[in-house]
Amino acid sequence: MQVRCRKAAGRTAALATALRLSFAADWKCATGALVTFGLRPLALVLCVYGIQVQLDAVGRRDTTAMVLAAGFVAATTAVALFTGWLNARFVATLIESTSRHLDQQLMRLMAGVTGIEHYERPDYLERLELLRDERRMLADTVDTIGLALAALVRLVGTGVLLVAVAPVLVALPLLAVPSIVIGLRTERARQKVLAEATTQHRRAEHVYGLSTSARAATEIRVYGLDSFLMRLADSAWQRGSAALDRSALRSTVFNALGWLIFGLGYLCALALVLSSYLAGGVTLGQVVLTLTLMSTVNARMTQVVFSLTKLVRTLPVADRYRWLERYSADRLRTERARTTRQPPTRLAVGLSFRGVRFRYPGSADWALDGLTVDFPAGATVALVGENGSGKSTLVKLACQFHRPAAGRVELDGVDLDRIDPVAWRARVSALFQDFARLEFEARETVGAGLLDHIDDIDAVRTALRDADACSVVDDLPDKERTPLGRSFPDGSELSGGQWQRLSLARSVMRRNPLLLLLDEPTSAIDVDTEHALFTRYLAAAKEIARDSGAVTLVTAHRMSAVRLADLIVVLSGGRVVERGTHDELVAGNGLYAELFALQARAYR
């Protein structure tokens, strides 16, 4: 009993959440939609009753009653037509408003969580993807409830009028109850199967996206991967769809049995009314009324089943939205209780890692395993190591994207965990290996690095100059005001290296950061250009460091960039294995010297 009560409470809360979104988006349209959903079917039932009265008046040759009944039919028809038109307007406006409001809420909730754990845990990611894919169902909640309400109002009105003809006819709508129960149960079963099929469908969507992306087009053609990808996507889709098809077949069989019960009841009711008319027990108007209403009972019950089934599909979506609200609120509450400090105006000591251990959700291996290292204030530090050594993870922890499982990250001796992450990131400038291609106007693509100056052309040009990216913008048709990317019909498409240069320019928009992060910043440009860019960028970083004591962290594979750093830290297995200058590490004949020699031979 307690389990059932909890489930019922959960469904009620999910339904309330879905309704709350619609009323928050546009309470006037939501109220108007529900009211008109109720008025229109009531007017239609009264219209049918008016037709019965009119037919009976014709039989009695009562002209006055005929005229009054005709006027009543006309009035109820007009009300039904007007409320139907009004309802369509309310619903269309409400769905659009709710969709926009929901997208804004999802963006707020997703961005409001300062960490990125929900992007890296498969179970969280699955919930988020289902919510993103099915969010339109939440926008349709009032429409779905309204359709069920309209069908129920019409069924109640139908039942009242049928009882007046023959009390036993009230059982006709009740015969459709098995269909409703079966429909709801089969839909709940379908939801469980849907959750299992999502993983396979997500795999198929990934392969589809890969096969249609511009970035993968060249390799797909060179290696002849088109047929292979089609088979892979088709196989994943079929595995996910097979379970859904079996569930749909079971649903069809059980629903057919439910409607068979109703069909037999319909035939019995029809025989009862016709025999009563032949015996003189009911009038012609009542026969017409009964036949008209009976013919709509099936449609109304179908509408109830359809609406309730759709509502059952909506509840898991609302549950996922509630989960995201709770997850976001819990994280924010925890952060507010924990973070009581603001970052310093200027770094005096620097950034330090003390015995830091961290591993990603679902992984058994430590990405960082007892990492201890100091990054002095004002220094440019290069992080070197093979793939999987922990370089990018170190960068993520420095940005407070994750919290250490053990140990501390310190900023001037203060636990970074106690510093407000939003305030800290306002003092961080970063270019990541998987940088975002912001398809805006060129000035906005760069200016997004400092939103207060996104329209400041002088600040944008300064950032472009520091990133050696002026030529990228100067070659565009409308310079800084040129739209970039395929999302614009007249957008200019850039090469990978050009996008990376603009991203680098975006990273230097902030003039007083305490931490500058460059995670593989020059992977898309050639060696000579890289050396010139690094020389220029590090000179700008030195100027910033003189004012703020900023630490610059660079992760790179090319040693031509690394050797320009003040300090080189070599990582392996999530630990520091070497540190020093380029000359010191080469003379030490350790891992760095080995990596440097390998790369030097590659360029000979």
mmCIF file of C-alpha atoms in Angstrom, residues 310-544:
data_model
loop_
_atom_site.group_PDB
_atom_site.id
_atom_site.type_symbol
_atom_site.label_atom_id
_atom_site.label_comp_id
_atom_site.label_asym_id
_atom_site.label_seq_id
_atom_site.Cartn_x
_atom_site.Cartn_y
_atom_site.Cartn_z
ATOM 1 C CA LYS A 310 -0.253 10.463 -23.708
ATOM 2 C CA LEU A 311 -0.396 11.835 -20.172
ATOM 3 C CA VAL A 312 1.246 8.648 -18.891
ATOM 4 C CA ARG A 313 4.005 9.203 -21.467
ATOM 5 C CA THR A 314 4.372 12.782 -20.260
ATOM 6 C CA LEU A 315 4.797 11.921 -16.580
ATOM 7 C CA PRO A 316 8.283 10.321 -16.962
ATOM 8 C CA VAL A 317 9.389 13.415 -18.889
ATOM 9 C CA ALA A 318 8.097 15.610 -16.070
ATOM 10 C CA ASP A 319 9.895 13.330 -13.593
ATOM 11 C CA ARG A 320 13.166 13.884 -15.450
ATOM 12 C CA TYR A 321 12.576 17.639 -15.351
ATOM 13 C CA ARG A 322 11.888 17.419 -11.595
ATOM 14 C CA TRP A 323 15.114 15.422 -11.199
ATOM 15 C CA LEU A 324 17.055 18.148 -13.025
ATOM 16 C CA GLU A 325 15.460 20.826 -10.818
ATOM 17 C CA ARG A 326 16.390 18.896 -7.667
ATOM 18 C CA TYR A 327 19.882 18.115 -8.948
ATOM 19 C CA SER A 328 20.525 21.763 -9.811
ATOM 20 C CA ALA A 329 19.054 23.040 -6.527
ATOM 21 C CA ASP A 330 21.007 20.509 -4.431
ATOM 22 C CA ARG A 331 24.274 21.385 -6.152
ATOM 23 C CA LEU A 332 23.698 25.125 -5.768
ATOM 24 C CA ARG A 333 22.707 24.714 -2.111
ATOM 25 C CA THR A 334 25.820 22.645 -1.404
ATOM 26 C CA GLU A 335 28.063 25.133 -3.203
ATOM 27 C CA ARG A 336 26.586 28.126 -1.368
ATOM 28 C CA ALA A 337 27.109 26.424 1.981
ATOM 29 C CA ARG A 338 30.674 25.439 1.065
ATOM 30 C CA THR A 339 31.944 28.446 -0.889
ATOM 31 C CA THR A 340 32.371 31.401 1.426
ATOM 32 C CA ARG A 341 35.428 33.081 -0.097
ATOM 33 C CA GLN A 342 36.093 35.265 -3.113
ATOM 34 C CA PRO A 343 39.231 34.904 -5.251
ATOM 35 C CA PRO A 344 42.075 37.299 -4.422
ATOM 36 C CA THR A 345 42.603 40.452 -6.439
ATOM 37 C CA ARG A 346 46.175 39.379 -7.161
ATOM 38 C CA LEU A 347 47.989 36.065 -6.796
ATOM 39 C CA ALA A 348 50.897 36.110 -4.358
ATOM 40 C CA VAL A 349 51.729 32.400 -4.008
ATOM 41 C CA GLY A 350 50.014 30.654 -6.901
ATOM 42 C CA LEU A 351 48.007 27.508 -7.564
ATOM 43 C CA SER A 352 48.852 24.267 -5.755
ATOM 44 C CA PHE A 353 47.675 20.653 -5.842
ATOM 45 C CA ARG A 354 48.130 18.728 -2.587
ATOM 46 C CA GLY A 355 47.752 14.928 -2.752
ATOM 47 C CA VAL A 356 44.879 15.229 -5.233
ATOM 48 C CA ARG A 357 43.093 12.057 -6.327
ATOM 49 C CA PHE A 358 40.285 12.008 -8.876
ATOM 50 C CA ARG A 359 38.597 9.526 -11.168
ATOM 51 C CA TYR A 360 35.724 9.953 -13.575
ATOM 52 C CA PRO A 361 32.268 8.510 -12.833
ATOM 53 C CA GLY A 362 32.086 4.866 -13.862
ATOM 54 C CA SER A 363 35.868 4.495 -14.161
ATOM 55 C CA ALA A 364 37.929 2.200 -11.945
ATOM 56 C CA ASP A 365 41.213 3.991 -12.727
ATOM 57 C CA TRP A 366 42.444 7.156 -11.069
ATOM 58 C CA ALA A 367 42.937 10.006 -13.553
ATOM 59 C CA LEU A 368 44.952 11.814 -10.874
ATOM 60 C CA ASP A 369 46.567 9.669 -8.190
ATOM 61 C CA GLY A 370 48.102 11.599 -5.305
ATOM 62 C CA LEU A 371 49.114 14.576 -7.471
ATOM 63 C CA THR A 372 51.217 17.179 -5.647
ATOM 64 C CA VAL A 373 52.587 20.158 -7.558
ATOM 65 C CA ASP A 374 53.006 23.942 -7.226
ATOM 66 C CA PHE A 375 52.385 26.461 -9.993
ATOM 67 C CA PRO A 376 54.060 29.706 -8.843
ATOM 68 C CA ALA A 377 52.318 33.052 -9.267
ATOM 69 C CA GLY A 378 53.359 34.799 -12.478
ATOM 70 C CA ALA A 379 54.845 31.640 -14.013
ATOM 71 C CA THR A 380 54.129 30.026 -17.355
ATOM 72 C CA VAL A 381 53.968 26.273 -16.799
ATOM 73 C CA ALA A 382 53.812 23.603 -19.501
ATOM 74 C CA LEU A 383 52.169 20.269 -18.720
ATOM 75 C CA VAL A 384 53.702 17.386 -20.651
ATOM 76 C CA GLY A 385 52.746 13.738 -20.778
ATOM 77 C CA GLU A 386 51.342 11.009 -22.938
ATOM 78 C CA ASN A 387 47.610 10.678 -23.556
ATOM 79 C CA GLY A 388 45.817 9.699 -20.351
ATOM 80 C CA SER A 389 48.548 11.069 -18.102
ATOM 81 C CA GLY A 390 46.109 13.489 -16.414
ATOM 82 C CA LYS A 391 46.875 16.827 -18.087
ATOM 83 C CA SER A 392 43.314 17.730 -19.121
ATOM 84 C CA THR A 393 41.919 16.416 -15.823
ATOM 85 C CA LEU A 394 44.260 18.727 -13.929
ATOM 86 C CA VAL A 395 42.967 21.629 -16.017
ATOM 87 C CA LYS A 396 39.336 20.697 -15.262
ATOM 88 C CA LEU A 397 39.974 20.607 -11.522
ATOM 89 C CA ALA A 398 41.727 23.956 -11.730
ATOM 90 C CA CYS A 399 38.499 25.346 -13.251
ATOM 91 C CA GLN A 400 36.359 23.718 -10.502
ATOM 92 C CA PHE A 401 34.514 21.589 -13.070
ATOM 93 C CA HIS A 402 35.084 18.675 -10.685
ATOM 94 C CA ARG A 403 35.933 18.284 -7.014
ATOM 95 C CA PRO A 404 38.848 16.086 -5.919
ATOM 96 C CA ALA A 405 37.966 12.743 -4.340
ATOM 97 C CA ALA A 406 40.881 13.331 -1.965
ATOM 98 C CA GLY A 407 43.436 16.066 -1.372
ATOM 99 C CA ARG A 408 43.095 19.795 -2.033
ATOM 100 C CA VAL A 409 43.540 22.332 -4.786
ATOM 101 C CA GLU A 410 44.751 25.581 -3.216
ATOM 102 C CA LEU A 411 44.760 29.171 -4.431
ATOM 103 C CA ASP A 412 47.232 31.258 -2.441
ATOM 104 C CA GLY A 413 46.953 28.659 0.322
ATOM 105 C CA VAL A 414 43.125 28.731 0.409
ATOM 106 C CA ASP A 415 41.195 25.580 -0.501
ATOM 107 C CA LEU A 416 39.760 26.245 -3.975
ATOM 108 C CA ASP A 417 36.681 24.291 -2.871
ATOM 109 C CA ARG A 418 35.796 27.209 -0.560
ATOM 110 C CA ILE A 419 36.015 29.844 -3.289
ATOM 111 C CA ASP A 420 32.868 30.803 -5.198
ATOM 112 C CA PRO A 421 33.194 28.939 -8.536
ATOM 113 C CA VAL A 422 31.368 31.637 -10.516
ATOM 114 C CA ALA A 423 33.619 34.373 -9.125
ATOM 115 C CA TRP A 424 36.692 32.187 -9.688
ATOM 116 C CA ARG A 425 35.828 31.441 -13.309
ATOM 117 C CA ALA A 426 35.349 35.151 -13.913
ATOM 118 C CA ARG A 427 39.107 35.354 -13.262
ATOM 119 C CA VAL A 428 39.958 32.414 -15.548
ATOM 120 C CA SER A 429 40.748 32.623 -19.253
ATOM 121 C CA ALA A 430 40.737 29.339 -21.167
ATOM 122 C CA LEU A 431 41.057 27.701 -24.552
ATOM 123 C CA PHE A 432 40.214 24.009 -24.488
ATOM 124 C CA GLN A 433 41.173 21.326 -26.965
ATOM 125 C CA ASP A 434 37.500 20.735 -27.806
ATOM 126 C CA PHE A 435 36.782 24.455 -28.156
ATOM 127 C CA ALA A 436 33.290 25.662 -29.020
ATOM 128 C CA ARG A 437 32.554 26.956 -32.505
ATOM 129 C CA LEU A 438 30.317 29.880 -31.588
ATOM 130 C CA GLU A 439 28.421 30.628 -34.792
ATOM 131 C CA PHE A 440 27.713 34.326 -34.239
ATOM 132 C CA GLU A 441 29.030 37.452 -35.888
ATOM 133 C CA ALA A 442 32.837 37.428 -35.762
ATOM 134 C CA ARG A 443 32.966 40.232 -33.171
ATOM 135 C CA GLU A 444 30.561 38.260 -30.947
ATOM 136 C CA THR A 445 32.463 35.010 -31.424
ATOM 137 C CA VAL A 446 35.539 36.704 -29.968
ATOM 138 C CA GLY A 447 33.782 39.146 -27.619
ATOM 139 C CA ALA A 448 31.924 36.327 -25.842
ATOM 140 C CA GLY A 449 35.098 35.913 -23.794
ATOM 141 C CA LEU A 450 34.149 39.094 -21.924
ATOM 142 C CA LEU A 451 30.417 39.710 -22.211
ATOM 143 C CA ASP A 452 30.573 43.271 -20.860
ATOM 144 C CA HIS A 453 32.731 44.179 -23.868
ATOM 145 C CA ILE A 454 31.168 41.965 -26.534
ATOM 146 C CA ASP A 455 30.356 45.065 -28.635
ATOM 147 C CA ASP A 456 33.665 46.803 -27.914
ATOM 148 C CA ILE A 457 35.401 46.623 -31.307
ATOM 149 C CA ASP A 458 38.674 47.984 -29.882
ATOM 150 C CA ALA A 459 38.790 45.248 -27.222
ATOM 151 C CA VAL A 460 37.972 42.622 -29.846
ATOM 152 C CA ARG A 461 40.726 43.896 -32.155
ATOM 153 C CA THR A 462 43.229 43.838 -29.280
ATOM 154 C CA ALA A 463 42.338 40.217 -28.533
ATOM 155 C CA LEU A 464 42.638 39.325 -32.217
ATOM 156 C CA ARG A 465 46.069 40.942 -32.348
ATOM 157 C CA ASP A 466 47.285 39.090 -29.232
ATOM 158 C CA ALA A 467 46.085 35.805 -30.758
ATOM 159 C CA ASP A 468 47.614 36.629 -34.157
ATOM 160 C CA ALA A 469 44.115 36.273 -35.647
ATOM 161 C CA CYS A 470 43.579 39.678 -37.270
ATOM 162 C CA SER A 471 44.051 38.181 -40.738
ATOM 163 C CA VAL A 472 41.158 35.754 -40.142
ATOM 164 C CA VAL A 473 38.693 38.602 -39.591
ATOM 165 C CA ASP A 474 40.225 40.980 -42.143
ATOM 166 C CA ASP A 475 39.623 38.427 -44.913
ATOM 167 C CA LEU A 476 35.898 38.156 -44.106
ATOM 168 C CA PRO A 477 33.344 39.986 -46.316
ATOM 169 C CA ASP A 478 32.041 42.280 -43.546
ATOM 170 C CA LYS A 479 35.032 42.044 -41.229
ATOM 171 C CA GLU A 480 33.921 41.866 -37.547
ATOM 172 C CA ARG A 481 30.234 41.893 -38.468
ATOM 173 C CA THR A 482 30.405 38.832 -40.731
ATOM 174 C CA PRO A 483 28.132 35.957 -39.619
ATOM 175 C CA LEU A 484 30.108 32.748 -39.149
ATOM 176 C CA GLY A 485 29.050 29.156 -39.733
ATOM 177 C CA ARG A 486 26.367 27.190 -41.528
ATOM 178 C CA SER A 487 23.619 28.187 -39.098
ATOM 179 C CA PHE A 488 23.416 31.479 -41.049
ATOM 180 C CA PRO A 489 22.195 31.336 -44.665
ATOM 181 C CA ASP A 490 24.956 33.797 -45.615
ATOM 182 C CA GLY A 491 27.469 32.661 -42.990
ATOM 183 C CA SER A 492 31.164 32.339 -43.816
ATOM 184 C CA GLU A 493 32.645 28.904 -43.091
ATOM 185 C CA LEU A 494 36.112 28.826 -41.541
ATOM 186 C CA SER A 495 38.830 26.207 -41.464
ATOM 187 C CA GLY A 496 39.637 24.355 -38.251
ATOM 188 C CA GLY A 497 42.729 26.481 -37.717
ATOM 189 C CA GLN A 498 40.783 29.720 -38.220
ATOM 190 C CA TRP A 499 38.103 28.664 -35.738
ATOM 191 C CA GLN A 500 40.863 27.831 -33.265
ATOM 192 C CA ARG A 501 42.502 31.222 -33.696
ATOM 193 C CA LEU A 502 39.212 32.992 -32.985
ATOM 194 C CA SER A 503 38.754 30.789 -29.920
ATOM 195 C CA LEU A 504 42.250 31.749 -28.797
ATOM 196 C CA ALA A 505 41.358 35.419 -29.294
ATOM 197 C CA ARG A 506 38.226 34.860 -27.201
ATOM 198 C CA SER A 507 40.391 33.440 -24.430
ATOM 199 C CA VAL A 508 42.471 36.644 -24.183
ATOM 200 C CA MET A 509 39.518 39.051 -24.004
ATOM 201 C CA ARG A 510 39.858 39.109 -20.220
ATOM 202 C CA ARG A 511 42.673 41.468 -19.273
ATOM 203 C CA ASN A 512 43.063 40.597 -15.571
ATOM 204 C CA PRO A 513 42.708 36.820 -15.152
ATOM 205 C CA LEU A 514 44.422 34.929 -12.359
ATOM 206 C CA LEU A 515 44.660 31.741 -14.412
ATOM 207 C CA LEU A 516 45.224 31.319 -18.149
ATOM 208 C CA LEU A 517 44.603 27.822 -19.503
ATOM 209 C CA LEU A 518 45.636 26.575 -22.919
ATOM 210 C CA ASP A 519 44.692 22.912 -23.407
ATOM 211 C CA GLU A 520 46.274 21.799 -26.710
ATOM 212 C CA PRO A 521 45.654 25.307 -28.090
ATOM 213 C CA THR A 522 47.454 24.939 -31.413
ATOM 214 C CA SER A 523 46.527 21.448 -32.595
ATOM 215 C CA ALA A 524 45.032 22.757 -35.845
ATOM 216 C CA ILE A 525 47.928 24.975 -37.008
ATOM 217 C CA ASP A 526 51.405 24.317 -38.375
ATOM 218 C CA VAL A 527 54.644 24.361 -36.365
ATOM 219 C CA ASP A 528 56.007 27.707 -37.614
ATOM 220 C CA THR A 529 52.698 29.472 -37.021
ATOM 221 C CA GLU A 530 52.484 27.809 -33.609
ATOM 222 C CA HIS A 531 55.895 29.130 -32.550
ATOM 223 C CA ALA A 532 55.048 32.679 -33.626
ATOM 224 C CA LEU A 533 51.666 32.509 -31.931
ATOM 225 C CA PHE A 534 53.088 31.151 -28.674
ATOM 226 C CA THR A 535 55.816 33.766 -28.574
ATOM 227 C CA ARG A 536 53.222 36.511 -28.974
ATOM 228 C CA TYR A 537 50.702 34.973 -26.603
ATOM 229 C CA LEU A 538 53.181 34.264 -23.818
ATOM 230 C CA ALA A 539 54.465 37.827 -24.063
ATOM 231 C CA ALA A 540 50.895 39.042 -23.497
ATOM 232 C CA ALA A 541 50.532 36.557 -20.622
ATOM 233 C CA LYS A 542 53.686 37.967 -19.014
ATOM 234 C CA GLU A 543 52.202 41.466 -19.105
ATOM 235 C CA ILE A 544 49.031 40.190 -17.443
#
